[in-house]
Amino acid sequence: NPYAGLVSHLRASWLSGKTRPMEYRVAQLEALGRFLDDKKQEILEATELDMGKPSFEAFFSEILLCKNELNVTLNNLCHWMKDEHVDKNLVMQLDSAFIRKDPYGVVLIIAPWNYPIQLFLVPLIGAIAAGNCAIVKPSEISKNTERLVAETLSCYLDNDCFAVVTGGVPETTRLLENKFDYIFFTGTPPVGRIIMTAAAKHLTPVTLELGGKNPCYVADTCDVTNVARRVAWGRFFNAGQTCIAPDYVLCTIEMQEKLMPALREAITEFFGPNPRESPDFGRIVSDKQFQRLRALLGSGRVALGGQTDEAERYIAPTVLADVLPSDPAMQEEIFGPILPIVVIANMDEAIDFINARPRPLALYAFSCDSKIVNQVLERTSSGGFCGNDTLMHVTLPSLPFGGIGNSGLGKYHGKFTFDTFSHHRGCLHRNMGLETLNAPRYPPYTQQKLGLLTTAFEVKRRGTCTLL
Amino acid sequence: MERMQQIVGRARAAFNSGRSRPLEFRIQQLKALERMVQEKEKEILAALKADLHKSGPNAYSHEILGVLRELALAMEKLPSWAAPQPVRNDLLTMRDEAYIGYEPLGVVLVIGAWNYPFVLVMQPLIGAIAAGNAVVVKPSEVSENTAKLVAELLPQYLDKESDLYAVVTGGVPETTELLTQRFDHILYTGNTAVGKIVMAAAAKHLTPVTLELGGKSPCYIDKDCDLAVACRRITWGKYMNCGQTCIAPDYILCDPSIQSQVVENIKATLKEFYGEDVKSSPDYERIINQRHFKRVKSLLEGQKIAHGGETDEASCFIAPTILTDVSPESKVMEEEIFGPVLPIVSVKSVEEAIEFINRREKPLALYVFSNNKQLIRRVISETSSGGMTANDVIMHCVVPDLPFGGVGHSGMGAYLGRHSFETFSHRRACLIKDLRWEVVHKVRYPPGSMEMMHL
């Protein structure tokens, strides 16, 4: 077991208690902030080399969003760490009942390649804030970022408590043989299953941030120009390599007609007449992903874009029209700059279409009529939902970010990350006196004692529920 | 295989129809359960007596009272629990509606245990129904009378017009089959070994799990404490249900100088509780079956028995037993005892106790008795456990707003009260924007520029 030494070193540090004091956690978090500031340029460069990430995007998703999470955490850590006192019944008035937030111990964070800094750093912020030691396993596919993290993170964080492990599938498999106290994984559902199965051997709790096909319903009543912009922005950000990107559009044939010129205009507005020359449009991360995506272009008909360049791993912002549910583009999460439009007759059909498929990580609905947006929301299930926009619901730290069913389990961002990495321990600190109050619970058991117990412990209904 | 597939398939179809979502429907089901408990009290108590030799008032207070409380709490609080929770906006989303919506997960599987066979099936069921799910209940076959009764009663009281709620009876083969089906959440109460099997099965479908397992819950008695009171409380928690309680104080850690006092106090309390002849007390239970009887009895081998030790195989009776000067390496200190045997292990200081506890798997419960508040605070801060009580035992699980669950080998997730509702719900992030105000969004669209970024 090649990582046993590392894990036991971290566990020894954990048992020493050094990660528990708030001052320690704050110091580590502030060091992460300095990492983001000092290495900003290197991060922008590494992500550009990895997937042609435009600097604007990299700054927004890898630096700004991370700093927001850091600041929300630093601003609130003291409050989050406090014991949460709860209501007590009559018998316990002199006792203290509270929820203590205990760190788990040594946690493992496995990150993917598409937002290679954010998707390890934001979980790490929560892990540190909650008082844990952590091993970070960045993705080997975004290899420039992997190297940057492996070489520089250790200069900022306490190496007794935090480590970076690099490698691919074999290394991750060996790493998972060790016992961790929590595993946080972002990636695909098949690998999510492997992670959870490995975690089950040690009864390690997990958070799995997975994916799926995020539907985007566009009603007939809507402002086509704005819809097109917001959908195009969400789809083509990071060249489509976003777990919450709108994966496909559902709309009527009339709306498809209207959307097409609007989408063309939005794409041109964003990337100019030749997106290949725009510094604001990314590239596909690897040859394997590039081949996979290129094969999807045969679905439906290419209405916009469709150009590719293998050497550059460039796929133009593409919209496919008249895509059928049986087409290749509708069989897997696209994770690229290709937007299929599937034509449906009406909203009910769209909802049925969505509900016949695995529950997605995100779901989008566009309409000027808020009733329509609400109907889609109420009649479907998804990790998160955004009405009349894409992606934005995950930028609010006060909203939980996570999936359901195939798209994942658990959630994070903001306080939810802190809660994810803490064990909520129910604590009752009783008074040693007032022993007579306990008498009704002791044998010999009698009906009279039972009557007293019932009175002391029952929850009385305050009145009939106003719903009935 | 087909039978399980059908049961779960029908529950899923019923859930997909939307029938279990309206709050009125859920409250109707909870009211029906309340009626069931009230109307069938005699039958429930009879089943508990047959399974565990539990007396009426005992069974009522340990199993029925808890269920009625959970029902009353859920019916009272459901509207507030289920209400969407608005959240703080930021600059970019100022004009928008941002909130967390609570939604049912779908089809929930509740696997019960045999030691508190009624309440451990009912309390999760209540939470799952309150959260709007369809539920498949699998009571433990080991407590067979209660399992049979639950299988009979639930279909009589819960929604008869749909397949939303089902009870599956049977043992390991049936449970294994059931676990091949896809559920949207599984709550399992039982032991660590089976917990791993449940989680591995859940992993195939990416099903979230709540595992209420066990372990050896330590009980540290400080020299500075009211020993008479401490020992009475410990005796109560240890020997209730013949020691078959997942949060019973499993073993005692204390200074050797107070060991004999502890023994004397417990002996005196035992007499107070069960009289001179424990075996004839109607308030003392029995070991659930021969297999567990043999298991617990074997833990006494080679031990110094300070009190008790009498057994009777025919009636699965094991007397309340205390072992002294127990070696940490002995068998009785290896596994969760789950029986009326209380080992006392010597430690010279609270540091030694903390170290002892931390060298072992995280327990479901942890207990510390002391007049010294600092010491108590220290024990809490330097250890980890599912939950804990200071200066008493068991009681943290009757505080309605405390989460009840384990950590590490003692489990994951929590339930009871609003924690049940949250366990069985999906918290869906919702952001509803306006299609207008496009100008606000222009800052984020390409073509990007560094000036824009600094906005």
mmCIF file with all atom_site columns, N, CA and C in Angstrom, chain B residues 136-186:
data_model
loop_
_atom_site.group_PDB
_atom_site.id
_atom_site.type_symbol
_atom_site.label_atom_id
_atom_site.label_alt_id
_atom_site.label_comp_id
_atom_site.label_asym_id
_atom_site.label_entity_id
_atom_site.label_seq_id
_atom_site.pdbx_PDB_ins_code
_atom_site.Cartn_x
_atom_site.Cartn_y
_atom_site.Cartn_z
_atom_site.occupancy
_atom_site.B_iso_or_equiv
_atom_site.pdbx_formal_charge
_atom_site.auth_seq_id
_atom_site.auth_comp_id
_atom_site.auth_asym_id
_atom_site.auth_atom_id
_atom_site.pdbx_PDB_model_num
ATOM 1   N N  . VAL B 1 136 ? -40.770 1.448   1.528  1.00 0.00 ? 136 VAL B N  1
ATOM 2   C CA . VAL B 1 136 ? -40.788 0.000   1.681  1.00 0.00 ? 136 VAL B CA 1
ATOM 3   C C  . VAL B 1 136 ? -40.139 -0.286  3.028  1.00 0.00 ? 136 VAL B C  1
ATOM 4   N N  . VAL B 1 137 ? -40.866 -1.037  3.870  1.00 0.00 ? 137 VAL B N  1
ATOM 5   C CA . VAL B 1 137 ? -40.379 -1.309  5.220  1.00 0.00 ? 137 VAL B CA 1
ATOM 6   C C  . VAL B 1 137 ? -39.969 -2.772  5.316  1.00 0.00 ? 137 VAL B C  1
ATOM 7   N N  . LYS B 1 138 ? -38.801 -3.021  5.877  1.00 0.00 ? 138 LYS B N  1
ATOM 8   C CA . LYS B 1 138 ? -38.347 -4.399  6.058  1.00 0.00 ? 138 LYS B CA 1
ATOM 9   C C  . LYS B 1 138 ? -38.009 -4.560  7.542  1.00 0.00 ? 138 LYS B C  1
ATOM 10  N N  . PRO B 1 139 ? -39.000 -5.023  8.345  1.00 0.00 ? 139 PRO B N  1
ATOM 11  C CA . PRO B 1 139 ? -38.715 -5.206  9.772  1.00 0.00 ? 139 PRO B CA 1
ATOM 12  C C  . PRO B 1 139 ? -37.788 -6.409  9.967  1.00 0.00 ? 139 PRO B C  1
ATOM 13  N N  . SER B 1 140 ? -37.111 -6.447  11.112 1.00 0.00 ? 140 SER B N  1
ATOM 14  C CA . SER B 1 140 ? -36.183 -7.548  11.356 1.00 0.00 ? 140 SER B CA 1
ATOM 15  C C  . SER B 1 140 ? -36.926 -8.850  11.606 1.00 0.00 ? 140 SER B C  1
ATOM 16  N N  . GLU B 1 141 ? -36.468 -9.903  10.952 1.00 0.00 ? 141 GLU B N  1
ATOM 17  C CA . GLU B 1 141 ? -37.117 -11.205 11.101 1.00 0.00 ? 141 GLU B CA 1
ATOM 18  C C  . GLU B 1 141 ? -36.788 -11.826 12.460 1.00 0.00 ? 141 GLU B C  1
ATOM 19  N N  . VAL B 1 142 ? -35.748 -11.302 13.115 1.00 0.00 ? 142 VAL B N  1
ATOM 20  C CA . VAL B 1 142 ? -35.338 -11.874 14.394 1.00 0.00 ? 142 VAL B CA 1
ATOM 21  C C  . VAL B 1 142 ? -36.396 -11.597 15.470 1.00 0.00 ? 142 VAL B C  1
ATOM 22  N N  . SER B 1 143 ? -37.004 -10.402 15.410 1.00 0.00 ? 143 SER B N  1
ATOM 23  C CA . SER B 1 143 ? -38.095 -10.086 16.330 1.00 0.00 ? 143 SER B CA 1
ATOM 24  C C  . SER B 1 143 ? -39.371 -10.423 15.567 1.00 0.00 ? 143 SER B C  1
ATOM 25  N N  . GLU B 1 144 ? -39.662 -11.729 15.469 1.00 0.00 ? 144 GLU B N  1
ATOM 26  C CA . GLU B 1 144 ? -40.642 -12.161 14.473 1.00 0.00 ? 144 GLU B CA 1
ATOM 27  C C  . GLU B 1 144 ? -42.068 -11.761 14.784 1.00 0.00 ? 144 GLU B C  1
ATOM 28  N N  . ASN B 1 145 ? -42.428 -11.684 16.055 1.00 0.00 ? 145 ASN B N  1
ATOM 29  C CA . ASN B 1 145 ? -43.806 -11.310 16.360 1.00 0.00 ? 145 ASN B CA 1
ATOM 30  C C  . ASN B 1 145 ? -44.093 -9.871  15.959 1.00 0.00 ? 145 ASN B C  1
ATOM 31  N N  . THR B 1 146 ? -43.137 -8.994  16.242 1.00 0.00 ? 146 THR B N  1
ATOM 32  C CA . THR B 1 146 ? -43.334 -7.592  15.870 1.00 0.00 ? 146 THR B CA 1
ATOM 33  C C  . THR B 1 146 ? -43.318 -7.451  14.355 1.00 0.00 ? 146 THR B C  1
ATOM 34  N N  . ALA B 1 147 ? -42.430 -8.220  13.691 1.00 0.00 ? 147 ALA B N  1
ATOM 35  C CA . ALA B 1 147 ? -42.377 -8.151  12.226 1.00 0.00 ? 147 ALA B CA 1
ATOM 36  C C  . ALA B 1 147 ? -43.733 -8.541  11.640 1.00 0.00 ? 147 ALA B C  1
ATOM 37  N N  . LYS B 1 148 ? -44.281 -9.612  12.155 1.00 0.00 ? 148 LYS B N  1
ATOM 38  C CA . LYS B 1 148 ? -45.571 -10.102 11.650 1.00 0.00 ? 148 LYS B CA 1
ATOM 39  C C  . LYS B 1 148 ? -46.651 -9.048  11.882 1.00 0.00 ? 148 LYS B C  1
ATOM 40  N N  . LEU B 1 149 ? -46.636 -8.451  13.063 1.00 0.00 ? 149 LEU B N  1
ATOM 41  C CA . LEU B 1 149 ? -47.663 -7.465  13.389 1.00 0.00 ? 149 LEU B CA 1
ATOM 42  C C  . LEU B 1 149 ? -47.558 -6.235  12.490 1.00 0.00 ? 149 LEU B C  1
ATOM 43  N N  . VAL B 1 150 ? -46.323 -5.766  12.291 1.00 0.00 ? 150 VAL B N  1
ATOM 44  C CA . VAL B 1 150 ? -46.108 -4.592  11.428 1.00 0.00 ? 150 VAL B CA 1
ATOM 45  C C  . VAL B 1 150 ? -46.605 -4.889  10.017 1.00 0.00 ? 150 VAL B C  1
ATOM 46  N N  . ALA B 1 151 ? -46.308 -6.107  9.545  1.00 0.00 ? 151 ALA B N  1
ATOM 47  C CA . ALA B 1 151 ? -46.739 -6.484  8.194  1.00 0.00 ? 151 ALA B CA 1
ATOM 48  C C  . ALA B 1 151 ? -48.259 -6.517  8.082  1.00 0.00 ? 151 ALA B C  1
ATOM 49  N N  . GLU B 1 152 ? -48.912 -6.859  9.180  1.00 0.00 ? 152 GLU B N  1
ATOM 50  C CA . GLU B 1 152 ? -50.387 -6.896  9.170  1.00 0.00 ? 152 GLU B CA 1
ATOM 51  C C  . GLU B 1 152 ? -50.979 -5.511  9.291  1.00 0.00 ? 152 GLU B C  1
ATOM 52  N N  . LEU B 1 153 ? -50.443 -4.704  10.214 1.00 0.00 ? 153 LEU B N  1
ATOM 53  C CA . LEU B 1 153 ? -51.084 -3.434  10.561 1.00 0.00 ? 153 LEU B CA 1
ATOM 54  C C  . LEU B 1 153 ? -50.867 -2.313  9.556  1.00 0.00 ? 153 LEU B C  1
ATOM 55  N N  . LEU B 1 154 ? -49.636 -2.151  9.066  1.00 0.00 ? 154 LEU B N  1
ATOM 56  C CA . LEU B 1 154 ? -49.378 -1.003  8.198  1.00 0.00 ? 154 LEU B CA 1
ATOM 57  C C  . LEU B 1 154 ? -50.318 -0.965  6.985  1.00 0.00 ? 154 LEU B C  1
ATOM 58  N N  . PRO B 1 155 ? -50.513 -2.092  6.289  1.00 0.00 ? 155 PRO B N  1
ATOM 59  C CA . PRO B 1 155 ? -51.426 -2.026  5.143  1.00 0.00 ? 155 PRO B CA 1
ATOM 60  C C  . PRO B 1 155 ? -52.864 -1.732  5.565  1.00 0.00 ? 155 PRO B C  1
ATOM 61  N N  . GLN B 1 156 ? -53.212 -2.027  6.817  1.00 0.00 ? 156 GLN B N  1
ATOM 62  C CA . GLN B 1 156 ? -54.585 -1.757  7.260  1.00 0.00 ? 156 GLN B CA 1
ATOM 63  C C  . GLN B 1 156 ? -54.823 -0.272  7.477  1.00 0.00 ? 156 GLN B C  1
ATOM 64  N N  . TYR B 1 157 ? -53.775 0.448   7.861  1.00 0.00 ? 157 TYR B N  1
ATOM 65  C CA . TYR B 1 157 ? -53.958 1.848   8.238  1.00 0.00 ? 157 TYR B CA 1
ATOM 66  C C  . TYR B 1 157 ? -53.454 2.839   7.201  1.00 0.00 ? 157 TYR B C  1
ATOM 67  N N  . LEU B 1 158 ? -52.342 2.510   6.513  1.00 0.00 ? 158 LEU B N  1
ATOM 68  C CA . LEU B 1 158 ? -51.799 3.451   5.537  1.00 0.00 ? 158 LEU B CA 1
ATOM 69  C C  . LEU B 1 158 ? -52.577 3.344   4.225  1.00 0.00 ? 158 LEU B C  1
ATOM 70  N N  . ASP B 1 159 ? -52.457 4.397   3.415  1.00 0.00 ? 159 ASP B N  1
ATOM 71  C CA . ASP B 1 159 ? -53.187 4.546   2.165  1.00 0.00 ? 159 ASP B CA 1
ATOM 72  C C  . ASP B 1 159 ? -53.480 3.239   1.438  1.00 0.00 ? 159 ASP B C  1
ATOM 73  N N  . LYS B 1 160 ? -54.745 2.831   1.456  1.00 0.00 ? 160 LYS B N  1
ATOM 74  C CA . LYS B 1 160 ? -55.094 1.538   0.845  1.00 0.00 ? 160 LYS B CA 1
ATOM 75  C C  . LYS B 1 160 ? -55.272 1.647   -0.657 1.00 0.00 ? 160 LYS B C  1
ATOM 76  N N  . GLU B 1 161 ? -55.431 2.895   -1.150 1.00 0.00 ? 161 GLU B N  1
ATOM 77  C CA . GLU B 1 161 ? -55.746 3.038   -2.566 1.00 0.00 ? 161 GLU B CA 1
ATOM 78  C C  . GLU B 1 161 ? -54.520 3.069   -3.450 1.00 0.00 ? 161 GLU B C  1
ATOM 79  N N  . SER B 1 162 ? -53.329 2.933   -2.869 1.00 0.00 ? 162 SER B N  1
ATOM 80  C CA . SER B 1 162 ? -52.156 2.990   -3.736 1.00 0.00 ? 162 SER B CA 1
ATOM 81  C C  . SER B 1 162 ? -51.128 2.005   -3.236 1.00 0.00 ? 162 SER B C  1
ATOM 82  N N  . ASP B 1 163 ? -50.049 1.860   -3.980 1.00 0.00 ? 163 ASP B N  1
ATOM 83  C CA . ASP B 1 163 ? -48.968 0.953   -3.608 1.00 0.00 ? 163 ASP B CA 1
ATOM 84  C C  . ASP B 1 163 ? -47.801 1.704   -2.994 1.00 0.00 ? 163 ASP B C  1
ATOM 85  N N  . LEU B 1 164 ? -48.096 2.902   -2.470 1.00 0.00 ? 164 LEU B N  1
ATOM 86  C CA . LEU B 1 164 ? -47.023 3.740   -1.943 1.00 0.00 ? 164 LEU B CA 1
ATOM 87  C C  . LEU B 1 164 ? -46.232 3.085   -0.813 1.00 0.00 ? 164 LEU B C  1
ATOM 88  N N  . TYR B 1 165 ? -46.950 2.353   0.042  1.00 0.00 ? 165 TYR B N  1
ATOM 89  C CA . TYR B 1 165 ? -46.285 1.819   1.239  1.00 0.00 ? 165 TYR B CA 1
ATOM 90  C C  . TYR B 1 165 ? -46.378 0.302   1.236  1.00 0.00 ? 165 TYR B C  1
ATOM 91  N N  . ALA B 1 166 ? -45.241 -0.346  1.439  1.00 0.00 ? 166 ALA B N  1
ATOM 92  C CA . ALA B 1 166 ? -45.232 -1.800  1.428  1.00 0.00 ? 166 ALA B CA 1
ATOM 93  C C  . ALA B 1 166 ? -44.366 -2.320  2.562  1.00 0.00 ? 166 ALA B C  1
ATOM 94  N N  . VAL B 1 167 ? -44.724 -3.504  3.065  1.00 0.00 ? 167 VAL B N  1
ATOM 95  C CA . VAL B 1 167 ? -43.896 -4.164  4.077  1.00 0.00 ? 167 VAL B CA 1
ATOM 96  C C  . VAL B 1 167 ? -43.378 -5.453  3.458  1.00 0.00 ? 167 VAL B C  1
ATOM 97  N N  . VAL B 1 168 ? -42.084 -5.675  3.578  1.00 0.00 ? 168 VAL B N  1
ATOM 98  C CA . VAL B 1 168 ? -41.493 -6.908  3.083  1.00 0.00 ? 168 VAL B CA 1
ATOM 99  C C  . VAL B 1 168 ? -40.942 -7.664  4.277  1.00 0.00 ? 168 VAL B C  1
ATOM 100 N N  . THR B 1 169 ? -41.353 -8.921  4.436  1.00 0.00 ? 169 THR B N  1
ATOM 101 C CA . THR B 1 169 ? -40.817 -9.686  5.558  1.00 0.00 ? 169 THR B CA 1
ATOM 102 C C  . THR B 1 169 ? -39.829 -10.716 5.013  1.00 0.00 ? 169 THR B C  1
ATOM 103 N N  . GLY B 1 170 ? -39.035 -11.257 5.948  1.00 0.00 ? 170 GLY B N  1
ATOM 104 C CA . GLY B 1 170 ? -38.083 -12.272 5.514  1.00 0.00 ? 170 GLY B CA 1
ATOM 105 C C  . GLY B 1 170 ? -36.733 -12.032 6.146  1.00 0.00 ? 170 GLY B C  1
ATOM 106 N N  . GLY B 1 171 ? -35.790 -12.888 5.772  1.00 0.00 ? 171 GLY B N  1
ATOM 107 C CA . GLY B 1 171 ? -34.460 -12.817 6.384  1.00 0.00 ? 171 GLY B CA 1
ATOM 108 C C  . GLY B 1 171 ? -33.414 -12.343 5.400  1.00 0.00 ? 171 GLY B C  1
ATOM 109 N N  . VAL B 1 172 ? -32.233 -12.917 5.539  1.00 0.00 ? 172 VAL B N  1
ATOM 110 C CA . VAL B 1 172 ? -31.096 -12.477 4.722  1.00 0.00 ? 172 VAL B CA 1
ATOM 111 C C  . VAL B 1 172 ? -31.356 -12.620 3.214  1.00 0.00 ? 172 VAL B C  1
ATOM 112 N N  . PRO B 1 173 ? -31.874 -13.757 2.758  1.00 0.00 ? 173 PRO B N  1
ATOM 113 C CA . PRO B 1 173 ? -32.080 -13.870 1.303  1.00 0.00 ? 173 PRO B CA 1
ATOM 114 C C  . PRO B 1 173 ? -33.031 -12.809 0.761  1.00 0.00 ? 173 PRO B C  1
ATOM 115 N N  . GLU B 1 174 ? -34.127 -12.563 1.505  1.00 0.00 ? 174 GLU B N  1
ATOM 116 C CA . GLU B 1 174 ? -35.095 -11.570 1.029  1.00 0.00 ? 174 GLU B CA 1
ATOM 117 C C  . GLU B 1 174 ? -34.495 -10.173 1.041  1.00 0.00 ? 174 GLU B C  1
ATOM 118 N N  . THR B 1 175 ? -33.733 -9.868  2.092  1.00 0.00 ? 175 THR B N  1
ATOM 119 C CA . THR B 1 175 ? -33.124 -8.541  2.195  1.00 0.00 ? 175 THR B CA 1
ATOM 120 C C  . THR B 1 175 ? -32.099 -8.349  1.083  1.00 0.00 ? 175 THR B C  1
ATOM 121 N N  . THR B 1 176 ? -31.341 -9.406  0.803  1.00 0.00 ? 176 THR B N  1
ATOM 122 C CA . THR B 1 176 ? -30.338 -9.311  -0.263 1.00 0.00 ? 176 THR B CA 1
ATOM 123 C C  . THR B 1 176 ? -31.007 -9.012  -1.591 1.00 0.00 ? 176 THR B C  1
ATOM 124 N N  . GLU B 1 177 ? -32.117 -9.723  -1.843 1.00 0.00 ? 177 GLU B N  1
ATOM 125 C CA . GLU B 1 177 ? -32.872 -9.475  -3.078 1.00 0.00 ? 177 GLU B CA 1
ATOM 126 C C  . GLU B 1 177 ? -33.379 -8.053  -3.134 1.00 0.00 ? 177 GLU B C  1
ATOM 127 N N  . LEU B 1 178 ? -33.936 -7.617  -2.007 1.00 0.00 ? 178 LEU B N  1
ATOM 128 C CA . LEU B 1 178 ? -34.498 -6.268  -1.931 1.00 0.00 ? 178 LEU B CA 1
ATOM 129 C C  . LEU B 1 178 ? -33.425 -5.232  -2.254 1.00 0.00 ? 178 LEU B C  1
ATOM 130 N N  . LEU B 1 179 ? -32.219 -5.471  -1.762 1.00 0.00 ? 179 LEU B N  1
ATOM 131 C CA . LEU B 1 179 ? -31.143 -4.507  -1.940 1.00 0.00 ? 179 LEU B CA 1
ATOM 132 C C  . LEU B 1 179 ? -30.612 -4.423  -3.367 1.00 0.00 ? 179 LEU B C  1
ATOM 133 N N  . THR B 1 180 ? -31.035 -5.354  -4.240 1.00 0.00 ? 180 THR B N  1
ATOM 134 C CA . THR B 1 180 ? -30.605 -5.235  -5.633 1.00 0.00 ? 180 THR B CA 1
ATOM 135 C C  . THR B 1 180 ? -31.454 -4.209  -6.363 1.00 0.00 ? 180 THR B C  1
ATOM 136 N N  . GLN B 1 181 ? -32.615 -3.868  -5.775 1.00 0.00 ? 181 GLN B N  1
ATOM 137 C CA . GLN B 1 181 ? -33.489 -2.892  -6.416 1.00 0.00 ? 181 GLN B CA 1
ATOM 138 C C  . GLN B 1 181 ? -32.963 -1.488  -6.193 1.00 0.00 ? 181 GLN B C  1
ATOM 139 N N  . ARG B 1 182 ? -33.460 -0.564  -6.995 1.00 0.00 ? 182 ARG B N  1
ATOM 140 C CA . ARG B 1 182 ? -33.017 0.811   -6.851 1.00 0.00 ? 182 ARG B CA 1
ATOM 141 C C  . ARG B 1 182 ? -33.936 1.577   -5.915 1.00 0.00 ? 182 ARG B C  1
ATOM 142 N N  . PHE B 1 183 ? -33.360 2.174   -4.881 1.00 0.00 ? 183 PHE B N  1
ATOM 143 C CA . PHE B 1 183 ? -34.112 3.042   -3.979 1.00 0.00 ? 183 PHE B CA 1
ATOM 144 C C  . PHE B 1 183 ? -33.523 4.442   -4.050 1.00 0.00 ? 183 PHE B C  1
ATOM 145 N N  . ASP B 1 184 ? -34.245 5.412   -3.525 1.00 0.00 ? 184 ASP B N  1
ATOM 146 C CA . ASP B 1 184 ? -33.730 6.778   -3.529 1.00 0.00 ? 184 ASP B CA 1
ATOM 147 C C  . ASP B 1 184 ? -33.110 7.167   -2.198 1.00 0.00 ? 184 ASP B C  1
ATOM 148 N N  . HIS B 1 185 ? -33.304 6.322   -1.193 1.00 0.00 ? 185 HIS B N  1
ATOM 149 C CA . HIS B 1 185 ? -32.598 6.458   0.075  1.00 0.00 ? 185 HIS B CA 1
ATOM 150 C C  . HIS B 1 185 ? -32.808 5.163   0.834  1.00 0.00 ? 185 HIS B C  1
ATOM 151 N N  . ILE B 1 186 ? -31.792 4.733   1.546  1.00 0.00 ? 186 ILE B N  1
ATOM 152 C CA . ILE B 1 186 ? -31.920 3.552   2.386  1.00 0.00 ? 186 ILE B CA 1
ATOM 153 C C  . ILE B 1 186 ? -31.518 3.934   3.800  1.00 0.00 ? 186 ILE B C  1
#
